[in-house]
Coordinates of C-alpha atoms in Angstrom, one line a residue:
M1 CA 0.0 0.0 0.0
Q2 CA 1.3 3.4 -0.9
P3 CA 1.4 6.5 1.5
I4 CA -1.8 8.5 2.1
E5 CA -2.2 11.4 -0.3
L6 CA -4.5 14.4 -0.3
T7 CA -6.6 15.6 -3.2
T8 CA -7.0 19.1 -1.7
P9 CA -4.1 19.7 0.7
L10 CA -4.9 23.5 1.1
A11 CA -8.0 22.3 3.0
L12 CA -5.7 21.6 6.0
L13 CA -5.7 25.4 6.6
G14 CA -9.0 24.8 8.2
L15 CA -7.1 23.5 11.2
L16 CA -6.5 27.2 12.1
L17 CA -10.0 27.2 13.4
L18 CA -8.8 25.3 16.4
I19 CA -6.9 28.5 17.7
P20 CA -10.0 30.6 18.3
I21 CA -11.8 27.7 19.8
I22 CA -9.1 27.0 22.3
I23 CA -8.8 30.7 23.2
L24 CA -12.6 31.0 23.7
Y25 CA -12.4 28.0 25.9
L26 CA -9.7 29.5 28.1
I27 CA -11.3 32.9 28.6
K28 CA -14.8 31.7 29.3
P29 CA -16.2 33.0 32.7
K30 CA -15.2 31.1 35.8
P31 CA -17.6 30.2 38.6
R32 CA -17.7 32.8 41.5
H33 CA -16.2 31.5 44.8
I34 CA -17.6 32.3 48.2
R35 CA -15.0 32.3 50.9
F36 CA -15.7 30.7 54.3
P37 CA -13.3 31.1 57.2
S38 CA -13.0 27.4 57.5
I39 CA -11.1 27.3 54.1
M40 CA -8.9 30.3 54.5
F41 CA -6.0 28.2 55.4
I42 CA -5.8 26.7 51.9
L43 CA -5.8 30.0 49.9
G44 CA -2.1 30.1 49.9
V45 CA -1.9 26.6 48.5
E46 CA -4.4 27.5 45.7
R47 CA -2.3 30.4 44.5
S48 CA 0.8 28.2 44.2
K49 CA -1.1 25.5 42.2
R50 CA -3.2 27.8 39.9
F51 CA -0.7 27.6 37.0
R52 CA -0.5 23.8 37.0
S53 CA -4.3 23.4 37.4
F54 CA -4.8 25.4 34.2
F55 CA -3.0 22.8 32.1
K56 CA -4.6 19.9 33.9
R57 CA -8.0 21.4 33.2
F58 CA -7.1 21.8 29.6
I59 CA -5.9 18.2 29.2
R60 CA -8.6 16.5 31.3
D61 CA -11.7 18.2 29.9
P62 CA -13.1 15.6 27.4
L63 CA -15.5 18.0 25.6
L64 CA -12.6 20.1 24.5
I65 CA -10.6 17.1 23.2
I66 CA -13.7 15.7 21.4
Q67 CA -14.4 19.0 19.7
I68 CA -10.8 19.3 18.6
L69 CA -10.9 15.8 17.2
I70 CA -14.2 16.5 15.3
I71 CA -12.8 19.7 13.7
T72 CA -9.5 18.0 12.8
L73 CA -11.3 15.0 11.2
L74 CA -13.7 17.3 9.3
V75 CA -10.8 19.3 7.9
F76 CA -9.0 16.1 7.0
A77 CA -12.1 14.8 5.2
I78 CA -12.5 18.0 3.2
S79 CA -8.9 17.5 2.0
E80 CA -10.1 14.2 0.4
P81 CA -7.4 11.8 1.6
F82 CA -6.8 8.6 -0.5
F83 CA -4.3 5.9 -1.1
I84 CA -3.5 3.7 -4.2
V85 CA -3.5 -0.1 -4.3
R86 CA -2.9 -2.6 -7.1
E87 CA -6.0 -4.8 -7.7
E88 CA -7.4 -7.2 -10.3
E89 CA -10.4 -5.8 -12.1
N90 CA -12.8 -6.9 -14.8
V91 CA -12.7 -4.3 -17.6
K92 CA -15.7 -3.3 -19.7
E93 CA -15.8 -5.3 -22.9
N94 CA -17.8 -6.1 -26.0
S95 CA -18.0 -9.8 -26.0
V96 CA -19.7 -12.6 -28.0
I97 CA -20.4 -16.0 -26.4
I98 CA -20.7 -18.8 -28.9
I99 CA -22.5 -21.8 -27.6
D100 CA -22.1 -25.0 -29.7
S101 CA -25.6 -26.5 -30.1
S102 CA -24.7 -29.3 -32.5
A103 CA -25.8 -32.9 -32.1
S104 CA -22.6 -34.0 -30.3
M105 CA -23.3 -31.5 -27.5
Q106 CA -26.3 -33.6 -26.5
S107 CA -23.8 -36.3 -25.2
T108 CA -24.4 -37.3 -21.6
D109 CA -20.8 -38.1 -20.7
I110 CA -21.0 -34.8 -18.8
T111 CA -24.0 -34.6 -16.4
P112 CA -26.7 -33.8 -17.5
S113 CA -25.2 -33.1 -21.0
R114 CA -22.4 -31.2 -22.7
F115 CA -24.9 -28.5 -23.8
S116 CA -26.3 -28.0 -20.3
R117 CA -22.8 -27.6 -19.0
A118 CA -22.0 -25.0 -21.8
K119 CA -25.0 -23.0 -20.6
E120 CA -23.8 -23.1 -17.0
I121 CA -20.4 -21.9 -18.0
A122 CA -21.9 -19.1 -20.1
K123 CA -23.9 -17.9 -17.2
E124 CA -20.9 -18.0 -14.8
L125 CA -18.9 -16.2 -17.4
I126 CA -21.5 -13.5 -17.7
G127 CA -21.7 -13.1 -14.0
K128 CA -18.0 -12.4 -13.7
M129 CA -18.1 -9.7 -16.4
N130 CA -18.0 -5.9 -15.8
E131 CA -21.4 -4.4 -15.2
E132 CA -21.0 -2.2 -18.2
S133 CA -20.1 -4.9 -20.7
L134 CA -22.2 -5.5 -23.8
I135 CA -22.9 -9.2 -24.5
S136 CA -24.1 -11.0 -27.6
I137 CA -25.1 -14.7 -27.7
V138 CA -24.5 -16.8 -30.9
I139 CA -25.7 -20.4 -31.3
A140 CA -23.4 -22.5 -33.5
E141 CA -25.4 -25.0 -35.6
N142 CA -24.6 -25.8 -39.2
I143 CA -25.0 -22.0 -39.7
P144 CA -24.6 -19.5 -36.9
I145 CA -27.8 -18.1 -35.3
L146 CA -27.8 -14.8 -33.5
L147 CA -29.8 -15.4 -30.3
S148 CA -29.3 -11.9 -28.8
K149 CA -27.1 -8.8 -29.4
N150 CA -25.6 -6.2 -27.1
L151 CA -27.4 -7.2 -23.9
N152 CA -26.6 -6.3 -20.3
K153 CA -25.6 -9.1 -17.9
E154 CA -29.1 -9.9 -16.6
D155 CA -30.7 -10.1 -20.1
A156 CA -27.8 -12.1 -21.5
K157 CA -28.3 -14.7 -18.7
Y158 CA -32.0 -14.9 -19.6
S159 CA -31.1 -15.4 -23.3
V160 CA -28.7 -18.2 -22.5
E161 CA -31.2 -19.9 -20.3
N162 CA -33.7 -20.1 -23.3
A163 CA -31.1 -21.6 -25.7
L164 CA -31.9 -25.1 -27.0
P165 CA -29.7 -27.8 -28.6
S166 CA -30.2 -28.9 -32.2
D167 CA -29.6 -32.1 -34.1
S168 CA -27.5 -30.4 -36.8
P169 CA -23.7 -30.8 -37.3
S170 CA -21.2 -28.2 -35.9
N171 CA -19.8 -25.2 -37.7
I172 CA -17.6 -23.3 -35.2
G173 CA -15.5 -21.6 -37.8
D174 CA -18.4 -19.8 -39.5
A175 CA -19.8 -18.9 -36.0
I176 CA -16.5 -17.1 -35.2
L177 CA -16.5 -15.2 -38.5
F178 CA -20.1 -14.2 -37.8
S179 CA -19.3 -13.1 -34.3
R180 CA -16.4 -11.0 -35.6
D181 CA -18.7 -9.2 -37.9
I182 CA -21.2 -8.2 -35.2
L183 CA -18.6 -6.8 -32.9
P184 CA -17.8 -3.1 -33.3
K185 CA -15.0 -2.3 -35.8
S186 CA -13.4 0.2 -33.3
G187 CA -12.7 0.0 -29.6
I188 CA -10.7 -2.2 -27.3
N189 CA -11.5 -5.3 -25.2
K190 CA -13.3 -7.2 -27.9
R191 CA -13.6 -10.9 -27.0
I192 CA -15.2 -14.0 -28.4
Y193 CA -15.7 -17.0 -26.0
V194 CA -16.3 -20.4 -27.7
L195 CA -18.0 -23.0 -25.5
S196 CA -17.8 -26.3 -27.5
D197 CA -16.7 -29.9 -27.5
L198 CA -14.6 -28.9 -30.5
S199 CA -15.7 -31.9 -32.5
P200 CA -14.6 -31.7 -36.2
G201 CA -17.3 -30.0 -38.1
S202 CA -18.0 -28.3 -41.4
G203 CA -17.3 -24.8 -42.6
T204 CA -14.2 -22.6 -42.3
D205 CA -11.1 -23.8 -40.5
I206 CA -11.3 -22.8 -36.8
M207 CA -7.6 -21.8 -36.5
L208 CA -7.9 -19.6 -39.6
T209 CA -10.9 -17.8 -38.2
Q210 CA -9.1 -17.3 -35.0
R211 CA -6.2 -15.6 -36.8
L212 CA -8.6 -13.5 -38.9
A213 CA -10.3 -12.3 -35.7
S214 CA -7.0 -11.5 -34.0
R215 CA -6.1 -9.1 -36.9
E216 CA -9.0 -7.0 -35.8
N217 CA -7.8 -7.0 -32.1
I218 CA -10.4 -9.6 -31.1
S219 CA -9.4 -12.2 -28.6
V220 CA -10.8 -15.7 -29.2
N221 CA -10.9 -18.0 -26.1
F222 CA -11.9 -21.7 -26.4
V223 CA -13.5 -23.6 -23.5
K224 CA -13.5 -27.3 -24.2
I225 CA -16.5 -29.3 -22.9
N226 CA -15.8 -32.9 -23.5
G227 CA -16.2 -36.0 -21.4
D228 CA -14.5 -38.5 -23.8
G229 CA -17.5 -40.8 -23.8
G230 CA -18.1 -43.7 -26.2
N231 CA -20.7 -44.1 -28.9
I232 CA -22.3 -46.4 -31.4
G233 CA -24.3 -44.6 -34.2
I234 CA -26.0 -44.9 -37.6
V235 CA -23.7 -42.9 -39.9
D236 CA -25.6 -43.5 -43.2
I237 CA -29.0 -44.6 -44.5
N238 CA -30.5 -45.2 -47.9
A239 CA -34.0 -46.6 -48.8
K240 CA -35.6 -46.7 -52.3
R241 CA -38.0 -48.6 -54.4
F242 CA -36.5 -50.7 -57.1
I243 CA -36.5 -49.1 -60.5
T244 CA -37.7 -52.3 -62.2
N245 CA -40.2 -53.2 -59.5
R246 CA -41.8 -50.3 -57.6
Y247 CA -43.6 -52.7 -55.3
K248 CA -40.3 -53.8 -53.7
F249 CA -37.8 -51.7 -51.8
Y250 CA -34.3 -52.0 -50.4
L251 CA -32.9 -50.5 -47.3
T252 CA -29.2 -50.1 -46.4
F253 CA -27.7 -48.4 -43.3
T254 CA -24.2 -48.2 -41.8
V255 CA -23.5 -48.5 -38.1
R256 CA -20.2 -47.5 -36.7
N257 CA -18.7 -48.6 -33.4
F258 CA -16.6 -45.7 -31.9
Y259 CA -15.6 -47.7 -28.8
D260 CA -12.1 -49.2 -28.4
E261 CA -13.7 -52.6 -27.9
D262 CA -15.9 -54.9 -29.9
K263 CA -19.6 -54.4 -29.5
E264 CA -22.8 -56.4 -30.4
V265 CA -25.3 -54.2 -32.1
V266 CA -29.1 -54.8 -32.4
A267 CA -31.1 -52.8 -35.0
D268 CA -34.9 -52.7 -35.2
I269 CA -36.5 -51.8 -38.5
F270 CA -40.0 -50.3 -38.6
M271 CA -42.4 -49.4 -41.4
D272 CA -45.2 -47.0 -40.5
N273 CA -44.5 -47.7 -36.8
E274 CA -44.9 -51.5 -37.3
S275 CA -42.0 -53.7 -36.7
L276 CA -40.5 -55.4 -39.7
I277 CA -37.4 -57.2 -38.5
S278 CA -34.6 -57.0 -35.9
M279 CA -31.0 -57.5 -37.1
K280 CA -27.9 -58.3 -35.0
K281 CA -24.3 -58.0 -35.9
D282 CA -20.9 -57.9 -34.1
I283 CA -18.9 -54.7 -34.9
A284 CA -15.2 -54.6 -34.2
A285 CA -13.6 -51.7 -32.3
N286 CA -13.5 -48.4 -34.3
S287 CA -15.0 -49.9 -37.4
E288 CA -18.4 -50.1 -39.1
K289 CA -20.7 -52.6 -40.8
L290 CA -23.4 -52.3 -43.5
F291 CA -26.9 -53.6 -42.7
D292 CA -29.2 -54.3 -45.7
Y293 CA -32.8 -55.4 -46.1
E294 CA -35.2 -56.0 -48.9
G295 CA -39.0 -56.3 -48.7
S296 CA -42.3 -55.9 -50.4
I297 CA -44.2 -52.6 -50.3
S298 CA -47.5 -51.2 -51.5
E299 CA -47.9 -48.3 -53.9
D300 CA -48.7 -46.0 -50.9
P301 CA -46.1 -43.7 -49.3
H302 CA -44.3 -45.3 -46.3
C303 CA -42.1 -44.1 -43.4
I304 CA -39.1 -46.3 -42.6
T305 CA -37.5 -46.0 -39.1
V306 CA -34.3 -47.8 -37.9
K307 CA -33.5 -47.8 -34.1
L308 CA -30.5 -49.1 -32.3
R309 CA -31.0 -50.8 -28.9
N310 CA -27.5 -50.2 -27.6
E311 CA -26.9 -47.8 -24.7
D312 CA -24.3 -45.2 -25.2
F313 CA -23.7 -41.5 -24.5
L314 CA -25.4 -40.0 -27.6
S315 CA -29.0 -40.9 -28.6
A316 CA -29.4 -38.6 -31.6
D317 CA -27.6 -41.1 -33.9
D318 CA -29.4 -44.2 -32.5
I319 CA -32.3 -43.5 -34.9
A320 CA -32.3 -43.0 -38.7
L321 CA -35.3 -42.3 -41.0
A322 CA -36.3 -42.7 -44.6
F323 CA -39.4 -41.8 -46.6
L324 CA -40.6 -43.7 -49.7
P325 CA -43.1 -41.7 -51.8
G326 CA -46.1 -43.4 -53.3
V327 CA -46.1 -44.8 -56.8
K328 CA -47.8 -42.7 -59.5
K329 CA -48.7 -44.1 -62.9
H330 CA -47.6 -41.8 -65.7
K331 CA -49.2 -41.8 -69.1
V332 CA -46.5 -41.2 -71.7
L333 CA -46.8 -40.7 -75.4
L334 CA -43.8 -41.4 -77.6
V335 CA -44.1 -39.9 -81.0
T336 CA -41.5 -41.5 -83.3
D337 CA -40.9 -43.4 -86.6
D338 CA -42.0 -47.0 -86.7
E339 CA -38.6 -48.6 -86.3
S340 CA -36.8 -45.8 -84.4
D341 CA -36.0 -45.2 -80.7
L342 CA -36.1 -48.8 -79.8
Y343 CA -33.8 -48.6 -76.8
L344 CA -35.9 -45.8 -75.4
R345 CA -39.1 -47.8 -75.9
Y346 CA -37.6 -50.8 -74.0
A347 CA -36.5 -48.6 -71.1
L348 CA -39.9 -47.0 -70.7
E349 CA -41.8 -50.2 -71.1
S350 CA -39.6 -51.8 -68.4
S351 CA -41.1 -49.6 -65.7
R352 CA -44.5 -50.5 -64.1
D353 CA -44.8 -46.7 -63.3
I354 CA -45.2 -45.8 -67.0
D355 CA -48.2 -46.5 -69.2
L356 CA -46.5 -46.1 -72.6
R357 CA -48.2 -45.5 -75.9
I358 CA -46.4 -45.3 -79.3
A359 CA -47.6 -42.9 -82.0
V360 CA -46.3 -42.9 -85.5
P361 CA -46.9 -39.8 -87.5
P362 CA -49.0 -38.6 -89.1
L363 CA -51.5 -40.5 -86.8
I364 CA -51.1 -38.7 -83.4
P365 CA -53.7 -38.8 -80.6
K366 CA -54.8 -35.8 -78.6
F367 CA -51.9 -34.6 -76.4
D368 CA -54.1 -33.7 -73.4
E369 CA -54.7 -37.4 -72.7
F370 CA -51.1 -37.8 -71.5
D371 CA -48.8 -36.6 -68.7
V372 CA -45.7 -36.4 -71.0
V373 CA -45.2 -36.2 -74.7
I374 CA -41.8 -37.4 -76.0
L375 CA -40.8 -36.4 -79.5
G376 CA -38.3 -38.8 -80.9
E377 CA -37.0 -39.5 -84.4
L378 CA -39.3 -37.5 -86.7
K379 CA -39.5 -36.8 -90.5
P380 CA -40.7 -33.3 -91.3
E381 CA -42.8 -34.5 -94.2
F382 CA -44.9 -36.7 -91.9
I383 CA -45.8 -34.0 -89.4
L384 CA -49.1 -32.4 -90.0
P385 CA -49.5 -28.6 -90.0
G386 CA -50.7 -27.4 -86.6
T387 CA -48.9 -30.2 -84.6
F388 CA -46.4 -27.9 -83.0
R389 CA -49.2 -25.4 -82.4
D390 CA -51.2 -28.0 -80.5
L391 CA -48.1 -28.9 -78.5
R392 CA -47.7 -25.3 -77.5
F393 CA -51.3 -25.1 -76.3
Y394 CA -50.7 -28.4 -74.5
A395 CA -47.7 -27.1 -72.6
E396 CA -49.5 -23.9 -71.7
N397 CA -52.1 -26.0 -69.9
N398 CA -50.0 -28.1 -67.6
G399 CA -48.6 -30.4 -70.3
N400 CA -45.0 -31.6 -70.3
I401 CA -42.9 -32.1 -73.5
I402 CA -39.5 -33.8 -74.0
F403 CA -37.6 -33.2 -77.3
L404 CA -35.1 -35.9 -78.0
A405 CA -32.2 -35.0 -80.3
S406 CA -32.8 -36.5 -83.8
S407 CA -31.4 -36.4 -87.3
D408 CA -34.0 -34.0 -88.7
L409 CA -34.8 -31.9 -85.7
C410 CA -32.7 -29.0 -87.1
N411 CA -34.6 -29.2 -90.4
F412 CA -37.9 -28.2 -89.0
E413 CA -38.8 -24.6 -89.8
N414 CA -41.7 -23.9 -87.4
K415 CA -42.2 -20.8 -85.2
N416 CA -44.1 -22.8 -82.6
L417 CA -41.3 -25.4 -82.4
D418 CA -38.7 -22.6 -82.0
E419 CA -40.7 -21.1 -79.2
L420 CA -41.3 -24.3 -77.3
I421 CA -37.8 -25.9 -77.4
P422 CA -35.5 -24.5 -74.6
V423 CA -32.4 -24.2 -77.0
E424 CA -31.6 -22.5 -80.2
L425 CA -30.9 -25.2 -82.8
D426 CA -28.0 -24.9 -85.1
S427 CA -26.7 -28.0 -86.8
L428 CA -25.9 -31.7 -86.4
R429 CA -22.3 -32.5 -85.5
T430 CA -20.5 -35.9 -85.8
E431 CA -17.9 -35.7 -83.0
W432 CA -17.0 -37.9 -80.1
E433 CA -17.6 -36.0 -76.9
E434 CA -17.9 -36.5 -73.2
I435 CA -21.0 -35.3 -71.3
H436 CA -20.2 -32.7 -68.6
V437 CA -22.4 -31.9 -65.7
Q438 CA -23.2 -28.2 -65.2
L439 CA -25.9 -28.5 -62.5
D440 CA -26.6 -31.0 -59.7
H441 CA -30.1 -32.2 -60.4
E442 CA -32.4 -34.9 -59.1
I443 CA -32.7 -36.6 -62.5
L444 CA -28.9 -37.4 -62.3
I445 CA -29.1 -39.2 -58.9
D446 CA -27.7 -42.7 -59.4
V447 CA -26.7 -41.7 -62.9
V448 CA -23.7 -39.5 -62.2
P449 CA -21.7 -40.2 -59.0
K450 CA -22.1 -37.5 -56.4
G451 CA -19.5 -34.8 -56.8
S452 CA -18.6 -35.9 -60.3
K453 CA -18.6 -33.5 -63.2
R454 CA -19.1 -35.9 -66.1
F455 CA -21.2 -38.9 -67.1
P456 CA -19.1 -42.0 -66.4
N457 CA -18.1 -44.0 -69.4
I458 CA -20.7 -42.3 -71.7
I459 CA -19.6 -40.9 -75.0
T460 CA -21.7 -39.2 -77.7
K461 CA -20.9 -39.8 -81.3
K462 CA -23.3 -37.3 -82.6
H463 CA -24.8 -34.2 -81.0
I464 CA -26.8 -31.1 -82.0
K465 CA -24.9 -27.9 -81.9
C466 CA -27.1 -25.4 -80.1
K467 CA -27.2 -22.7 -77.4
E468 CA -29.4 -22.2 -74.4
K469 CA -32.2 -19.5 -74.4
N470 CA -32.3 -16.8 -71.7
E471 CA -34.8 -18.5 -69.5
S472 CA -33.6 -22.1 -69.9
V473 CA -31.7 -24.1 -67.4
V474 CA -28.7 -26.2 -68.6
I475 CA -28.0 -29.4 -66.6
A476 CA -25.3 -30.9 -68.8
T477 CA -23.3 -30.1 -71.9
T478 CA -21.5 -31.9 -74.7
G479 CA -19.1 -30.2 -77.1
N480 CA -19.9 -26.8 -75.5
S481 CA -23.6 -27.3 -76.4
P482 CA -26.5 -28.0 -74.0
A483 CA -27.1 -31.7 -73.7
I484 CA -29.8 -31.5 -71.1
A485 CA -31.8 -28.3 -70.7
Y486 CA -35.3 -27.3 -69.8
Q487 CA -37.6 -24.3 -69.3
K488 CA -41.0 -23.5 -67.9
Y489 CA -43.6 -22.8 -70.6
G490 CA -47.0 -21.7 -69.5
N491 CA -48.0 -24.1 -66.7
G492 CA -45.9 -26.9 -68.0
K493 CA -42.2 -27.9 -68.6
V494 CA -40.3 -28.4 -71.8
A495 CA -37.0 -30.3 -71.9
F496 CA -34.4 -31.0 -74.5
I497 CA -32.4 -34.2 -74.2
G498 CA -29.4 -34.1 -76.6
I499 CA -28.2 -37.6 -75.6
N500 CA -29.9 -39.9 -78.0
P501 CA -29.7 -43.5 -76.9
N502 CA -29.6 -45.0 -80.4
A503 CA -26.4 -46.8 -81.1
N504 CA -25.3 -44.5 -83.9
W505 CA -25.6 -41.5 -81.5
S506 CA -24.1 -42.7 -78.2
N507 CA -23.3 -45.6 -76.0
F508 CA -25.9 -44.5 -73.4
Y509 CA -28.2 -47.4 -74.2
Y510 CA -25.4 -49.7 -72.9
S511 CA -25.4 -48.1 -69.4
S512 CA -27.3 -49.5 -66.5
S513 CA -28.2 -46.0 -65.5
F514 CA -30.0 -45.4 -68.8
P515 CA -33.5 -46.5 -67.7
I516 CA -32.9 -44.9 -64.3
F517 CA -32.3 -41.5 -66.0
W518 CA -35.5 -41.7 -68.0
L519 CA -37.7 -42.8 -65.1
Q520 CA -36.3 -40.0 -62.9
L521 CA -36.8 -37.5 -65.8
I522 CA -40.4 -38.6 -66.2
N523 CA -41.0 -38.4 -62.4
W524 CA -39.5 -35.0 -62.2
I525 CA -41.1 -33.4 -65.2
T526 CA -44.6 -34.6 -64.2
R527 CA -44.3 -33.5 -60.6
E528 CA -46.8 -30.8 -59.7
E529 CA -45.3 -27.4 -58.6
P530 CA -44.5 -26.7 -55.9
T531 CA -43.4 -30.1 -54.7
I532 CA -40.4 -31.4 -52.8
G533 CA -38.4 -33.6 -55.2
I534 CA -36.1 -35.2 -52.6
N535 CA -37.6 -36.8 -49.6
N536 CA -34.6 -37.8 -47.5
F537 CA -32.2 -35.2 -45.9
K538 CA -29.5 -34.9 -43.3
T539 CA -29.7 -32.4 -40.4
G540 CA -28.1 -29.1 -41.4
D541 CA -29.4 -29.3 -44.9
Y542 CA -31.5 -26.5 -46.4
L543 CA -35.0 -27.0 -47.6
P544 CA -36.0 -24.5 -50.3
V545 CA -39.5 -23.3 -49.6
V546 CA -41.7 -21.5 -52.1
G547 CA -44.8 -19.4 -51.5
G548 CA -47.8 -21.3 -50.2
M549 CA -45.9 -24.0 -48.3
E550 CA -46.6 -24.7 -44.7
I551 CA -44.1 -26.9 -42.8
K552 CA -44.8 -28.9 -39.6
T553 CA -41.6 -29.9 -37.8
P554 CA -41.1 -33.1 -35.8
S555 CA -41.5 -31.1 -32.6
G556 CA -44.9 -29.8 -33.8
K557 CA -44.0 -26.2 -34.8
R558 CA -45.7 -24.8 -37.9
L559 CA -43.6 -22.6 -40.1
N560 CA -43.9 -20.5 -43.2
A561 CA -40.2 -19.7 -43.7
T562 CA -38.6 -19.0 -47.1
N563 CA -35.6 -21.2 -46.5
L564 CA -35.7 -23.8 -43.7
I565 CA -32.7 -25.3 -42.0
L566 CA -33.5 -28.9 -41.1
D567 CA -32.1 -29.0 -37.5
E568 CA -34.5 -31.6 -36.0
I569 CA -34.4 -35.4 -36.5
G570 CA -37.8 -36.8 -37.6
F571 CA -40.5 -36.5 -40.2
Y572 CA -41.5 -33.1 -41.6
D573 CA -44.9 -32.5 -43.2
I574 CA -44.9 -30.1 -46.1
S575 CA -48.4 -28.8 -47.1
Y576 CA -49.3 -27.2 -50.4
G577 CA -53.0 -26.4 -50.1
D578 CA -54.8 -29.7 -50.0
R579 CA -51.6 -31.8 -50.8
I580 CA -49.3 -33.0 -48.1
D581 CA -45.7 -34.2 -48.8
K582 CA -43.3 -35.7 -46.3
I583 CA -39.6 -35.6 -45.8
A584 CA -37.3 -37.6 -43.4
V585 CA -34.4 -36.0 -41.7
S586 CA -31.6 -38.0 -39.9
L587 CA -28.2 -37.1 -38.4
S588 CA -26.2 -39.6 -40.4
N589 CA -22.9 -37.7 -39.7
E590 CA -19.8 -39.7 -38.7
K591 CA -18.0 -36.6 -37.4
E592 CA -20.9 -35.7 -35.0
S593 CA -21.2 -39.3 -33.9
D594 CA -17.5 -39.6 -33.0
I595 CA -18.0 -37.8 -29.6
S596 CA -14.6 -38.8 -28.3
N597 CA -12.8 -36.9 -31.1
S598 CA -12.0 -33.2 -30.9
L599 CA -9.8 -30.7 -32.7
Q600 CA -6.3 -30.3 -31.4
I601 CA -6.3 -26.6 -30.6
E602 CA -5.3 -24.6 -27.5
A603 CA -8.3 -24.7 -25.2
I604 CA -9.1 -24.5 -21.5
G605 CA -11.0 -27.3 -19.8
D606 CA -14.5 -26.4 -18.6
E607 CA -13.4 -27.0 -14.9
N608 CA -10.4 -24.6 -15.2
F609 CA -11.9 -21.7 -17.0
T610 CA -11.9 -18.3 -15.4
I611 CA -12.4 -14.9 -16.9
K612 CA -9.2 -13.0 -17.5
K613 CA -8.6 -10.1 -15.1
E614 CA -6.1 -7.2 -15.4
M615 CA -4.1 -5.4 -12.7
F616 CA -5.0 -1.7 -12.2
D617 CA -4.0 1.1 -9.8
V618 CA -7.2 1.6 -7.8
R619 CA -7.8 4.7 -5.7
K620 CA -9.2 4.0 -2.3
D621 CA -10.9 7.1 -0.7
I622 CA -10.7 7.5 3.1
F623 CA -13.4 10.2 3.1
P624 CA -16.4 7.8 4.0
Y625 CA -14.6 6.3 7.0
I626 CA -13.6 9.7 8.4
L627 CA -17.2 10.8 8.3
I628 CA -18.3 7.6 10.2
L629 CA -15.6 8.5 12.8
V630 CA -16.9 12.1 13.1
L631 CA -20.4 10.9 13.7
F632 CA -19.1 8.6 16.4
F633 CA -17.5 11.5 18.2
F634 CA -20.7 13.6 17.8
F635 CA -22.6 11.0 19.7
I636 CA -20.0 10.9 22.4
E637 CA -20.1 14.7 22.7
A638 CA -23.9 14.6 23.0
F639 CA -23.6 12.0 25.7
Y640 CA -21.3 14.2 27.8
Y641 CA -23.5 17.2 27.4
R642 CA -26.5 15.2 28.5
R643 CA -24.7 13.8 31.5
R644 CA -23.7 17.3 32.6
G645 CA -27.3 18.4 32.3
M646 CA -26.6 20.8 29.5
L647 CA -29.1 19.1 27.1

């Protein structure tokens, strides 16, 4: 402790007031003495002791001493005495607390869960902050969610208390970048606190985001919440009807054992909440096994559920779901020459979902009797006038048309054809070309491997040189020309398929994916709008929502959002007026299921974390304590006056 200092040392001049007080005290009138003969003998003695008695009286009179002390203390208080000490103190800060709400944070290897522990730490952290700090709360799901911004301590605690975990994967990197952006650009003491199990997730690299934040003088502190528990989980699921027999389905799912010891796994399979079968397999330590099942199914839509019986520390991946849409029969008209497009005929006739009819020009039935009209190999001389005009009217009224590349397609000179087709035709080219994917689309599922940018082992020998129209969408190209394109026309769709399956055009007919492509194309082009084309998702995926859709989540919430993040495991109901579609959402994420794994970055354990304090010179004023002492002496003075009978 440093010596006592005075803010106003000139105030000590007030001590001069003591001089007149002492003088007045000494010259105040004395009591009058009446002399009696019996005491005359002591008068001489009194004269000799008068001088000494004066000083004794001065010292022994308590009221005078008390008054001197009161005045001295008051003057000392007015001078504002203080001393300086070194103390730790929480400084005012702008801070963001990121709470990881991903699926792995539901693990119960920390009681009651990792997420609950993160909320406790967040509230403790807020409680230790400076009273003037501004606090924002960010929830880290697959995308960051701003729960609250620039709150005081009390409101920030309330906001944390209302935070809920999700079933989505983690994305801490993007949450740090988002938090950096909501902090003020200027100022000091900007901090981000990350409360997470630090499981490997998606998004931007965490170490990179920490460096980017530090460039803007933002301190990023990681608090690791991890109990190193074990887990067994479903990391992948797939269920579909067979293309060749829509009344049979197959189900595959992968179960991984994350323990360091072998485990026996029991999986129960349900269809529409009714048990189908129980399957049992032994899975070695830190490995996985594929389960598969085939069964019969009706044409109605069905919900598939897989549940694991094993007890572990994470329940979110003990269940996986799949939805199988109902079977719809499509009426398809193929307009072609008598002996042409044979491979396409065989592919369409092989599907029980398609009611195919062949029409050979010039005899063509009314188009409005069919869901799809496919125009194959055609000769201009056999097409009656008004055919393309009728096709245009058909498309305007919910009809769907597919133009297949053919030898004479470029030779038609018809304004209705030019308006309908989604490309501008040029000429026929004889060149060997690969087919390149330009857009991921549902008609390419199981045709092109996921992530690939070309059709595997498919070569075109001929193609039509063309270019897309302004409003058309190109899915694939060959030789820099659209190979698969479509556009909306009226209330219908019109597609151009430049990959002709005839042997002199390509080897597509030889591929096992050829009938799959055409069935998926028919299913897509006939689907009413708006409708969800894909029915099985993973948590964290986006669901594009168009106007008029109402969504019911597995927890029962009803939403009308424009884009929905699927952060709950379960079945979602999608309503479009009177129609209801359904989607299934599962975790199926190996990184989230591996709850014992965490990123190797510098972090503080949840039991050791304390908010950083800084040393400051703190001024300690003595003024309040002096006033308390003055009041104490005032009471003593009043006591003496009362005792002497002067009050």
